[in-house]
Coordinates of C-alpha atoms in Angstrom, one line a residue:
Chain A
M2 CA 88.1 67.8 -25.4
T3 CA 90.8 65.9 -23.5
D4 CA 92.5 62.9 -25.0
T5 CA 94.9 60.5 -23.4
P6 CA 98.2 61.9 -24.4
W7 CA 100.3 59.7 -26.7
P8 CA 103.8 59.0 -25.4
R9 CA 106.7 60.9 -26.7
F10 CA 109.5 59.3 -28.8
Y11 CA 112.9 60.8 -29.4
V12 CA 113.9 60.8 -33.0
F13 CA 117.4 60.2 -34.4
K14 CA 118.1 60.8 -38.0
Q15 CA 121.0 59.6 -40.2
D16 CA 121.7 61.8 -43.2
S17 CA 124.2 59.5 -45.0
P18 CA 125.7 56.0 -44.4
E19 CA 128.9 57.7 -43.2
A20 CA 127.2 60.1 -40.8
P21 CA 126.1 59.3 -37.3
H22 CA 122.5 59.3 -36.2
M23 CA 121.7 62.7 -34.8
N24 CA 118.9 63.7 -32.4
C25 CA 116.6 65.9 -34.3
G26 CA 113.6 66.3 -32.0
S27 CA 110.6 64.2 -30.9
V28 CA 107.2 63.0 -32.0
H29 CA 104.1 61.7 -30.2
A30 CA 102.7 58.4 -31.3
S31 CA 100.6 55.5 -30.0
D32 CA 103.5 53.1 -30.5
A33 CA 107.0 52.8 -31.9
E34 CA 105.7 51.8 -35.3
M35 CA 103.6 54.9 -35.6
A36 CA 106.4 57.0 -34.1
L37 CA 108.6 56.0 -37.1
L38 CA 105.9 56.9 -39.6
N39 CA 105.3 60.2 -37.8
A40 CA 109.1 60.9 -37.6
R41 CA 109.3 60.4 -41.4
D42 CA 106.5 62.8 -42.0
V43 CA 107.9 65.4 -39.6
F44 CA 111.6 65.2 -40.2
V45 CA 112.1 63.6 -43.7
R46 CA 110.1 65.7 -46.2
R47 CA 113.4 66.3 -47.9
P48 CA 115.8 63.6 -49.0
E49 CA 118.8 63.8 -46.7
C50 CA 118.0 60.6 -44.7
V51 CA 119.0 57.0 -44.9
S52 CA 117.9 55.7 -41.5
L53 CA 115.6 56.8 -38.6
W54 CA 115.7 55.6 -34.9
V55 CA 113.0 56.2 -32.4
A56 CA 113.1 55.6 -28.6
P57 CA 110.4 56.3 -25.9
A58 CA 111.3 59.6 -24.2
A59 CA 110.9 57.8 -20.8
R60 CA 113.9 55.6 -21.7
V61 CA 116.2 58.5 -22.7
A62 CA 118.4 60.0 -20.0
E63 CA 120.6 63.1 -20.5
V64 CA 122.9 65.2 -18.5
T65 CA 124.7 68.5 -19.2
V66 CA 128.1 69.6 -17.9
D67 CA 126.1 71.6 -15.3
G68 CA 124.2 68.6 -14.1
L69 CA 127.2 66.1 -14.0
A70 CA 128.3 67.0 -10.5
G71 CA 124.7 66.3 -9.3
L72 CA 124.8 62.7 -10.6
A73 CA 124.6 60.3 -7.7
P74 CA 127.6 58.0 -7.4
Q75 CA 126.9 54.6 -9.0
A76 CA 128.1 51.3 -8.0
D77 CA 129.8 49.4 -10.8
D78 CA 127.5 46.8 -12.2
A79 CA 129.2 44.3 -14.5
E80 CA 126.0 42.7 -15.6
G81 CA 124.1 45.7 -17.0
Q82 CA 122.9 46.2 -20.5
A83 CA 124.0 48.0 -23.7
Y84 CA 123.3 51.8 -24.0
E85 CA 123.8 53.9 -27.1
V86 CA 125.6 57.1 -26.4
F87 CA 125.0 60.5 -28.0
T88 CA 127.0 63.6 -27.3
K89 CA 126.5 67.3 -28.1
A90 CA 130.1 68.2 -28.7
A91 CA 129.8 71.7 -30.3
A92 CA 128.0 74.6 -28.6
K93 CA 125.7 75.0 -31.6
G94 CA 125.6 71.3 -32.5
Q95 CA 123.1 68.5 -32.1
H96 CA 123.5 65.3 -30.1
A97 CA 125.3 62.7 -32.4
H98 CA 125.6 59.0 -31.9
V99 CA 129.2 58.2 -30.8
G100 CA 129.1 54.6 -29.6
Q101 CA 127.9 52.0 -27.2
I102 CA 128.7 51.2 -23.6
A103 CA 127.4 48.7 -21.0
A104 CA 126.0 49.9 -17.7
G105 CA 123.6 48.8 -14.9
S106 CA 121.4 51.8 -14.8
P107 CA 120.8 55.1 -16.8
G108 CA 122.7 57.0 -14.1
Q109 CA 125.7 54.8 -14.4
A110 CA 125.5 54.9 -18.2
L111 CA 125.6 58.7 -18.1
R112 CA 128.6 58.6 -15.8
K113 CA 130.4 56.1 -17.9
A114 CA 129.5 58.0 -21.1
S115 CA 131.0 61.2 -19.5
E116 CA 134.2 59.3 -18.7
T117 CA 134.5 57.6 -22.0
Y118 CA 133.7 60.7 -24.1
P119 CA 135.0 63.6 -21.9
D120 CA 136.4 66.1 -24.3
G121 CA 134.5 69.2 -25.3
V122 CA 131.1 67.7 -24.6
W123 CA 128.1 69.8 -23.5
V124 CA 125.5 67.2 -23.1
W125 CA 125.6 63.4 -22.8
M126 CA 122.5 61.3 -23.8
V127 CA 122.1 57.6 -23.3
V128 CA 119.4 55.2 -24.5
P129 CA 119.2 51.4 -23.8
S130 CA 120.0 49.7 -27.2
V131 CA 116.9 47.5 -26.8
A132 CA 114.6 50.6 -26.5
I133 CA 115.6 51.8 -30.0
V134 CA 113.4 50.9 -33.0
A135 CA 114.9 51.5 -36.4
S136 CA 113.4 52.2 -39.8
P137 CA 113.4 48.9 -41.8
E138 CA 116.9 48.4 -43.3
D139 CA 115.8 46.2 -46.2
E140 CA 113.3 48.8 -47.3
G141 CA 115.7 51.7 -46.8
Q142 CA 115.4 53.0 -50.3
A143 CA 111.6 52.7 -50.5
W144 CA 111.1 54.2 -47.1
F145 CA 112.8 57.5 -48.0
E146 CA 112.1 57.5 -51.8
A147 CA 109.1 59.8 -51.6
A148 CA 111.2 62.7 -50.6
R149 CA 113.5 62.4 -53.6
D150 CA 111.4 63.4 -56.5
K151 CA 110.2 66.8 -55.3
P152 CA 112.7 69.4 -56.4
F153 CA 110.2 72.1 -55.9
R154 CA 110.6 71.7 -52.1
H155 CA 114.0 73.3 -52.5
Q156 CA 114.6 77.1 -52.7
S157 CA 117.1 76.5 -55.5
F158 CA 114.2 75.5 -57.7
Y159 CA 113.1 79.2 -57.9
H160 CA 115.0 81.9 -59.8
T161 CA 113.3 84.8 -58.1
E162 CA 116.5 86.7 -57.1
R163 CA 117.9 86.6 -60.7
L164 CA 114.5 87.7 -62.0
I165 CA 114.3 90.6 -59.7
R166 CA 117.9 91.6 -60.5
E167 CA 117.2 91.5 -64.2
I168 CA 114.0 93.5 -63.8
K169 CA 115.8 96.2 -61.7
A170 CA 118.6 96.4 -64.2
G171 CA 116.1 96.9 -67.0
Q172 CA 117.1 93.7 -68.7
L173 CA 113.6 92.3 -68.4
D174 CA 110.6 94.4 -69.2
P175 CA 108.5 94.5 -66.0
E176 CA 105.4 94.6 -68.2
G177 CA 106.5 91.9 -70.6
D178 CA 105.8 88.2 -70.5
E179 CA 108.7 85.8 -69.6
Chain B
M164 CA 118.1 84.7 1.8
V165 CA 120.8 82.2 1.2
G166 CA 118.8 80.7 -1.6
E167 CA 118.4 84.1 -3.2
E168 CA 122.1 84.7 -3.1
L169 CA 122.7 81.3 -4.6
D170 CA 120.4 82.2 -7.4
Q171 CA 122.2 85.5 -7.9
G172 CA 125.4 83.6 -8.4
K173 CA 123.8 81.1 -10.8
L174 CA 122.2 84.0 -12.7
A175 CA 125.7 85.6 -13.1
V176 CA 127.1 82.4 -14.5
F177 CA 124.1 81.9 -16.7
E178 CA 124.4 85.5 -18.2
E179 CA 128.1 85.0 -18.7
R180 CA 127.5 81.8 -20.6
I181 CA 125.0 83.6 -22.9
A182 CA 127.4 86.5 -23.4
R183 CA 130.1 84.0 -24.5
G184 CA 127.6 82.7 -27.1
E185 CA 127.1 79.3 -25.4
K186 CA 123.7 77.5 -25.8
I187 CA 121.6 76.8 -22.8
E188 CA 120.4 73.2 -22.8
P189 CA 117.3 71.7 -21.1
G190 CA 119.3 70.2 -18.1
D191 CA 121.1 73.5 -17.4
W192 CA 120.1 76.0 -14.7
M193 CA 118.0 78.9 -16.0
P194 CA 116.0 81.7 -14.4
E195 CA 112.3 80.8 -14.2
A196 CA 111.5 84.0 -16.2
Y197 CA 113.7 82.7 -19.0
R198 CA 111.8 79.4 -19.0
Q199 CA 108.4 81.1 -19.0
Q200 CA 109.3 83.6 -21.7
L201 CA 110.5 80.7 -23.9
I202 CA 107.4 78.6 -23.3
R203 CA 105.2 81.6 -24.2
M204 CA 107.2 82.4 -27.4
I205 CA 107.7 78.9 -28.6
S206 CA 104.1 77.8 -28.1
Q207 CA 102.8 80.9 -29.9
H208 CA 105.2 80.2 -32.7
A209 CA 104.1 76.6 -32.9
H210 CA 100.4 77.6 -32.9
S211 CA 101.1 80.1 -35.6
E212 CA 102.5 77.3 -37.8
V213 CA 99.5 75.1 -37.2
V214 CA 96.8 77.9 -37.7
G215 CA 98.9 79.2 -40.6
M216 CA 98.0 76.1 -42.6
L217 CA 94.3 77.2 -42.7
P218 CA 94.4 80.4 -44.9
E219 CA 96.4 78.5 -47.6
G220 CA 95.0 75.1 -47.2
G221 CA 91.6 76.2 -48.6
W222 CA 93.3 77.1 -51.9
I223 CA 95.0 73.7 -52.6
T224 CA 92.0 72.4 -54.5
R225 CA 91.7 75.7 -56.4
A226 CA 95.3 76.0 -57.5
P227 CA 95.4 77.0 -61.2
N228 CA 97.7 74.1 -62.3
L229 CA 99.3 70.9 -61.1
R230 CA 102.7 72.6 -60.4
R231 CA 101.2 75.2 -58.2
K232 CA 99.0 72.6 -56.4
L233 CA 102.1 70.3 -55.7
V234 CA 104.0 73.3 -54.4
L235 CA 101.2 74.6 -52.2
L236 CA 100.6 71.1 -50.8
A237 CA 104.3 70.7 -49.9
K238 CA 104.3 74.1 -48.3
V239 CA 101.3 73.4 -46.1
Q240 CA 102.8 70.1 -45.1
D241 CA 106.0 71.9 -44.1
E242 CA 104.0 74.2 -41.8
A243 CA 102.6 71.2 -40.0
G244 CA 106.1 69.9 -39.6
H245 CA 107.3 73.2 -38.3
G246 CA 104.6 73.2 -35.7
E247 CA 105.9 69.8 -34.5
Y248 CA 109.5 70.9 -34.4
L249 CA 108.4 73.8 -32.2
Y250 CA 106.2 71.8 -29.9
H251 CA 109.2 69.5 -29.3
A252 CA 111.4 72.5 -28.4
A253 CA 108.7 73.7 -25.9
E254 CA 108.4 70.2 -24.4
T255 CA 112.1 70.2 -23.5
L256 CA 111.2 72.9 -21.0
G257 CA 108.8 70.6 -19.2
V258 CA 105.4 71.4 -20.7
D259 CA 103.4 68.9 -22.7
R260 CA 102.2 69.3 -26.3
Q261 CA 98.7 68.3 -25.2
E262 CA 98.4 71.1 -22.7
L263 CA 99.6 73.6 -25.3
L264 CA 97.1 72.4 -27.9
E265 CA 94.3 72.5 -25.4
A266 CA 95.3 76.1 -24.5
L267 CA 95.0 77.0 -28.2
L268 CA 91.6 75.4 -28.6
A269 CA 90.4 77.0 -25.4
E270 CA 91.6 80.5 -26.6
R271 CA 94.1 80.8 -23.7
A272 CA 97.0 80.9 -26.2
K273 CA 97.8 83.3 -29.0
Y274 CA 99.0 82.7 -32.5
S275 CA 100.2 85.2 -35.2
N276 CA 97.6 87.8 -35.8
I277 CA 98.2 87.7 -39.6
F278 CA 96.3 84.5 -39.8
N279 CA 93.1 86.2 -38.8
Y280 CA 92.9 87.8 -42.2
P281 CA 91.1 86.1 -45.1
T282 CA 92.6 84.8 -48.4
L283 CA 90.2 86.3 -50.9
S284 CA 92.1 85.6 -54.2
W285 CA 94.8 83.3 -55.6
A286 CA 97.1 86.3 -55.6
D287 CA 96.9 86.2 -51.8
I288 CA 98.7 82.8 -51.8
G289 CA 101.6 84.5 -53.7
I290 CA 101.6 87.5 -51.3
I291 CA 101.5 85.3 -48.2
G292 CA 104.7 83.5 -49.4
Y293 CA 106.4 86.7 -50.4
F294 CA 105.3 89.0 -47.5
V295 CA 104.3 86.8 -44.6
D296 CA 106.9 84.1 -45.0
G297 CA 109.4 86.7 -45.9
A298 CA 108.7 88.5 -42.6
A299 CA 108.7 85.2 -40.7
I300 CA 112.2 84.3 -42.1
L301 CA 113.7 87.6 -40.8
N302 CA 112.3 86.7 -37.3
Q303 CA 113.3 83.0 -37.5
T304 CA 116.8 83.8 -38.8
M305 CA 117.2 85.8 -35.6
L306 CA 115.7 83.0 -33.5
A307 CA 118.1 80.5 -35.1
R308 CA 120.8 82.3 -33.1
C309 CA 118.7 82.1 -29.9
S310 CA 120.5 81.2 -26.7
F311 CA 118.2 78.2 -26.0
G312 CA 119.6 75.2 -27.8
P313 CA 116.4 73.3 -28.8
Y314 CA 114.6 76.5 -30.0
S315 CA 117.7 77.6 -32.0
R316 CA 118.0 74.2 -33.7
A317 CA 114.2 74.1 -34.5
N318 CA 114.6 77.5 -36.2
I319 CA 117.7 76.5 -38.2
R320 CA 115.6 73.6 -39.5
I321 CA 112.6 75.9 -40.2
C322 CA 114.7 78.6 -42.0
A323 CA 116.2 76.0 -44.4
E324 CA 112.7 75.0 -45.5
E325 CA 111.0 78.5 -45.2
S326 CA 113.2 80.0 -48.0
F327 CA 111.3 77.8 -50.5
H328 CA 108.0 79.1 -49.1
M329 CA 109.1 82.7 -49.6
K330 CA 110.5 82.1 -53.1
Q331 CA 107.5 80.2 -54.5
G332 CA 105.3 83.1 -53.4
K333 CA 107.7 85.7 -54.8
E334 CA 107.8 83.8 -58.1
M335 CA 104.0 84.0 -58.3
V336 CA 103.9 87.7 -57.5
I337 CA 106.6 88.4 -60.2
R338 CA 104.6 86.3 -62.7
M339 CA 101.3 88.1 -61.9
A340 CA 102.9 91.5 -61.9
R341 CA 104.2 90.9 -65.4
G342 CA 100.9 89.3 -66.5
T343 CA 97.6 90.5 -67.9
S344 CA 96.0 93.7 -66.6
E345 CA 93.5 91.5 -64.6
Q346 CA 96.4 89.7 -62.9
K347 CA 98.2 92.9 -62.1
Q348 CA 95.1 94.3 -60.6
M349 CA 94.6 91.2 -58.6
V350 CA 98.1 91.2 -57.2
Q351 CA 98.0 94.9 -56.4
D352 CA 94.7 94.4 -54.5
S353 CA 96.4 91.7 -52.5
V354 CA 99.4 93.9 -51.7
N355 CA 97.0 96.6 -50.5
R356 CA 95.2 94.2 -48.1
W357 CA 98.3 92.4 -46.8
W358 CA 100.8 95.3 -46.5
W359 CA 99.8 96.7 -43.1
P360 CA 98.9 93.4 -41.4
T361 CA 102.4 92.1 -42.5
L362 CA 104.2 95.1 -40.9
M363 CA 102.2 94.4 -37.7
M364 CA 103.7 90.9 -37.6
F365 CA 106.9 92.2 -36.1
G366 CA 105.0 93.4 -33.0
P367 CA 104.6 96.7 -31.2
H368 CA 107.2 99.5 -31.5
D369 CA 110.3 99.1 -29.3
T370 CA 109.0 101.8 -27.0
D371 CA 105.9 99.6 -26.4
S372 CA 107.6 96.3 -25.9
P373 CA 108.5 96.1 -22.3
N374 CA 109.9 92.5 -22.5
S375 CA 112.3 93.3 -25.3
P376 CA 115.4 94.5 -23.3
Q377 CA 115.3 91.3 -21.1
L378 CA 114.8 89.0 -24.1
I379 CA 117.8 90.6 -25.8
R380 CA 119.9 90.5 -22.6
W381 CA 119.2 86.8 -22.4
G382 CA 119.9 86.2 -26.1
I383 CA 116.4 85.0 -26.8
K384 CA 116.1 87.8 -29.4
T385 CA 119.0 89.6 -30.9
R386 CA 117.2 92.3 -32.8
T387 CA 114.3 94.5 -31.8
N388 CA 110.8 94.6 -33.5
D389 CA 111.5 97.9 -35.1
E390 CA 114.9 96.8 -36.5
L391 CA 113.4 93.8 -38.1
R392 CA 110.5 95.7 -39.5
Q393 CA 112.9 98.3 -41.0
T394 CA 115.0 95.6 -42.6
F395 CA 111.8 94.1 -44.1
V396 CA 110.6 97.4 -45.5
D397 CA 114.0 98.3 -46.9
N398 CA 114.3 94.9 -48.7
L399 CA 110.8 94.9 -50.1
I400 CA 110.0 98.5 -51.3
P401 CA 112.6 98.6 -54.1
E402 CA 111.5 95.1 -55.4
L403 CA 107.8 96.1 -55.4
H404 CA 108.6 99.3 -57.2
A405 CA 110.6 97.4 -59.8
L406 CA 107.6 95.2 -60.3
G407 CA 105.3 98.2 -60.8
L408 CA 103.5 97.6 -57.5
S409 CA 102.8 100.2 -54.9
V410 CA 102.1 100.0 -51.2
P411 CA 99.1 101.6 -49.6
D412 CA 101.0 104.2 -47.6
P413 CA 100.7 107.8 -48.7
D414 CA 103.4 108.8 -46.1
L415 CA 106.1 106.5 -47.4
T416 CA 109.3 108.4 -48.0
F417 CA 113.0 107.5 -48.6
D418 CA 115.4 109.0 -46.1
E419 CA 118.5 109.7 -48.2
G420 CA 120.7 110.4 -45.2
E421 CA 119.8 107.1 -43.4
G422 CA 119.3 105.1 -46.5
H423 CA 116.0 103.8 -45.1
W424 CA 112.4 103.7 -46.3
M425 CA 110.3 105.5 -43.7
I426 CA 106.7 104.2 -43.3
G427 CA 103.7 106.1 -42.1
A428 CA 101.8 105.4 -38.8
I429 CA 100.7 101.8 -38.1
D430 CA 97.1 101.4 -37.0
W431 CA 97.8 99.8 -33.6
D432 CA 94.1 100.0 -32.7
E433 CA 93.4 97.5 -35.5
F434 CA 96.3 95.3 -34.3
Y435 CA 94.9 95.1 -30.7
R436 CA 91.3 94.7 -31.9
V437 CA 92.3 91.6 -34.0
I438 CA 94.6 90.2 -31.3
H439 CA 91.7 90.4 -28.8
G440 CA 89.5 88.3 -31.0
D441 CA 87.7 90.8 -33.3
G442 CA 89.5 90.2 -36.5
P443 CA 87.8 89.0 -39.8
C444 CA 88.6 85.3 -39.3
N445 CA 89.4 84.6 -35.6
K446 CA 86.2 82.6 -35.1
E447 CA 86.6 80.8 -38.4
R448 CA 90.2 79.8 -37.7
L449 CA 89.6 78.4 -34.2
G450 CA 86.4 76.8 -35.4
A451 CA 88.4 75.0 -38.1
R452 CA 91.0 73.8 -35.6
R453 CA 88.4 72.5 -33.2
K454 CA 86.6 70.7 -36.0
A455 CA 89.9 69.1 -37.2
H456 CA 90.6 68.0 -33.6
E457 CA 87.1 66.5 -33.2
D458 CA 87.1 64.9 -36.7
G459 CA 90.4 63.3 -35.9
R460 CA 89.2 61.8 -32.7
W461 CA 88.2 58.4 -34.2
V462 CA 91.7 58.0 -35.7
R463 CA 93.4 58.7 -32.4
E464 CA 91.0 56.2 -30.6
A465 CA 91.7 53.6 -33.2
L466 CA 95.4 53.9 -32.9
A467 CA 95.3 53.8 -29.1
A468 CA 93.1 50.7 -29.3
Y469 CA 95.6 49.0 -31.7
A470 CA 98.5 49.9 -29.5
A471 CA 96.8 48.6 -26.4
R472 CA 95.9 45.3 -28.1
A473 CA 99.5 44.9 -29.4
E474 CA 100.8 45.4 -25.9
M475 CA 98.4 42.9 -24.5
A476 CA 99.3 40.3 -27.1
E477 CA 103.0 40.9 -26.3
A478 CA 102.3 40.3 -22.5
L479 CA 100.5 37.0 -23.2

């Protein structure tokens, strides 16, 4: 009954070209390529998406305001690598992509992120830029096309509340055909 | 003793945060009981979405026309997605989806009792959307306000999609209730079979839910089982009556003073019997899940082999 568990990938979804990528959850997959396909099936059954990023959970580091004090002091490392920074800035919000910083370790990246984006943030999340795999840009349209022609997936497709109102008001015969 | 005092201080801060309406995030301090309650609730919720595909999935090939087939297919796909949103929320608490799935298959975990009832006619597909998804939305709308950030966000996403599920079912019920006498009879029969099991979905009466006060204090739930059940009944009865449908409850009365529909006694013996494995479909549902898991094994193995080979090629 036991299988080897697939690694977990964080998923970041961009709803429109103007909007930042937002953390929307995670999927399990055998590799990044499958993670992108799974992410599309799980998070993009409806059309609000222009780009997906996935990153192995093991490469994602995050810290809350609570945990910030517990971060070990980090020596400044000029070499380092690029990290993408995501912050949860509203109590009820999600983690949104805010920019990029260079750091020598995930811990240092978190500290730098908290110093660069200090205001009103609840959670900082950093991912090495090289760990992120994006949905193909040149196929952007085709990749998300399948979600666009299914209006019946939206509640506005159904006129049930109007029908019930009309039946209750006696404007529609409950016995009659539409 | 010092540790205990420390925890008391942390608990006070934690409860103040919840009282202010802040969301608790995975890296934050939380009481172990909060974490355990959430893992239990979220994994049961996830399993319910996954097992919930079964009663409807069997009707996809028997849908009466292409429109209904497309709609049902989309709905069942959504349920699979909802399961995944929820497993993710549980995983932020330090458990693994694999463990949770194994607990389900080994009958160590529960899922919503409602899915242990059979879908005997096409009208049941309409009633599941209208009743079962309608009841689920009330619960999930409450959980979208939950104090734990990842569970709250998963429910916000679910609610946005679940409205479609409820409305497609309600549309079918309206259509059948205004259709031929055979259709009316079929939908009334379906109401009769699903009414009580749906009301049981909200869980035991408040007087028999020992966990409720703490769940409410910690903002995991914001309304009690009985409050949610009453809202459901008050919404639904006038609509059913307008459609010429009745519910199988001879004791149903309208309390003018309170403005509430008062239901008769719920058969909790049946509830506990079904929860403990003796429902009409418990064996069938778990059997179907196990079969799906086994039948998918070769796909998982093939993907793992492909990933391993790609990794080796990269290393060379």
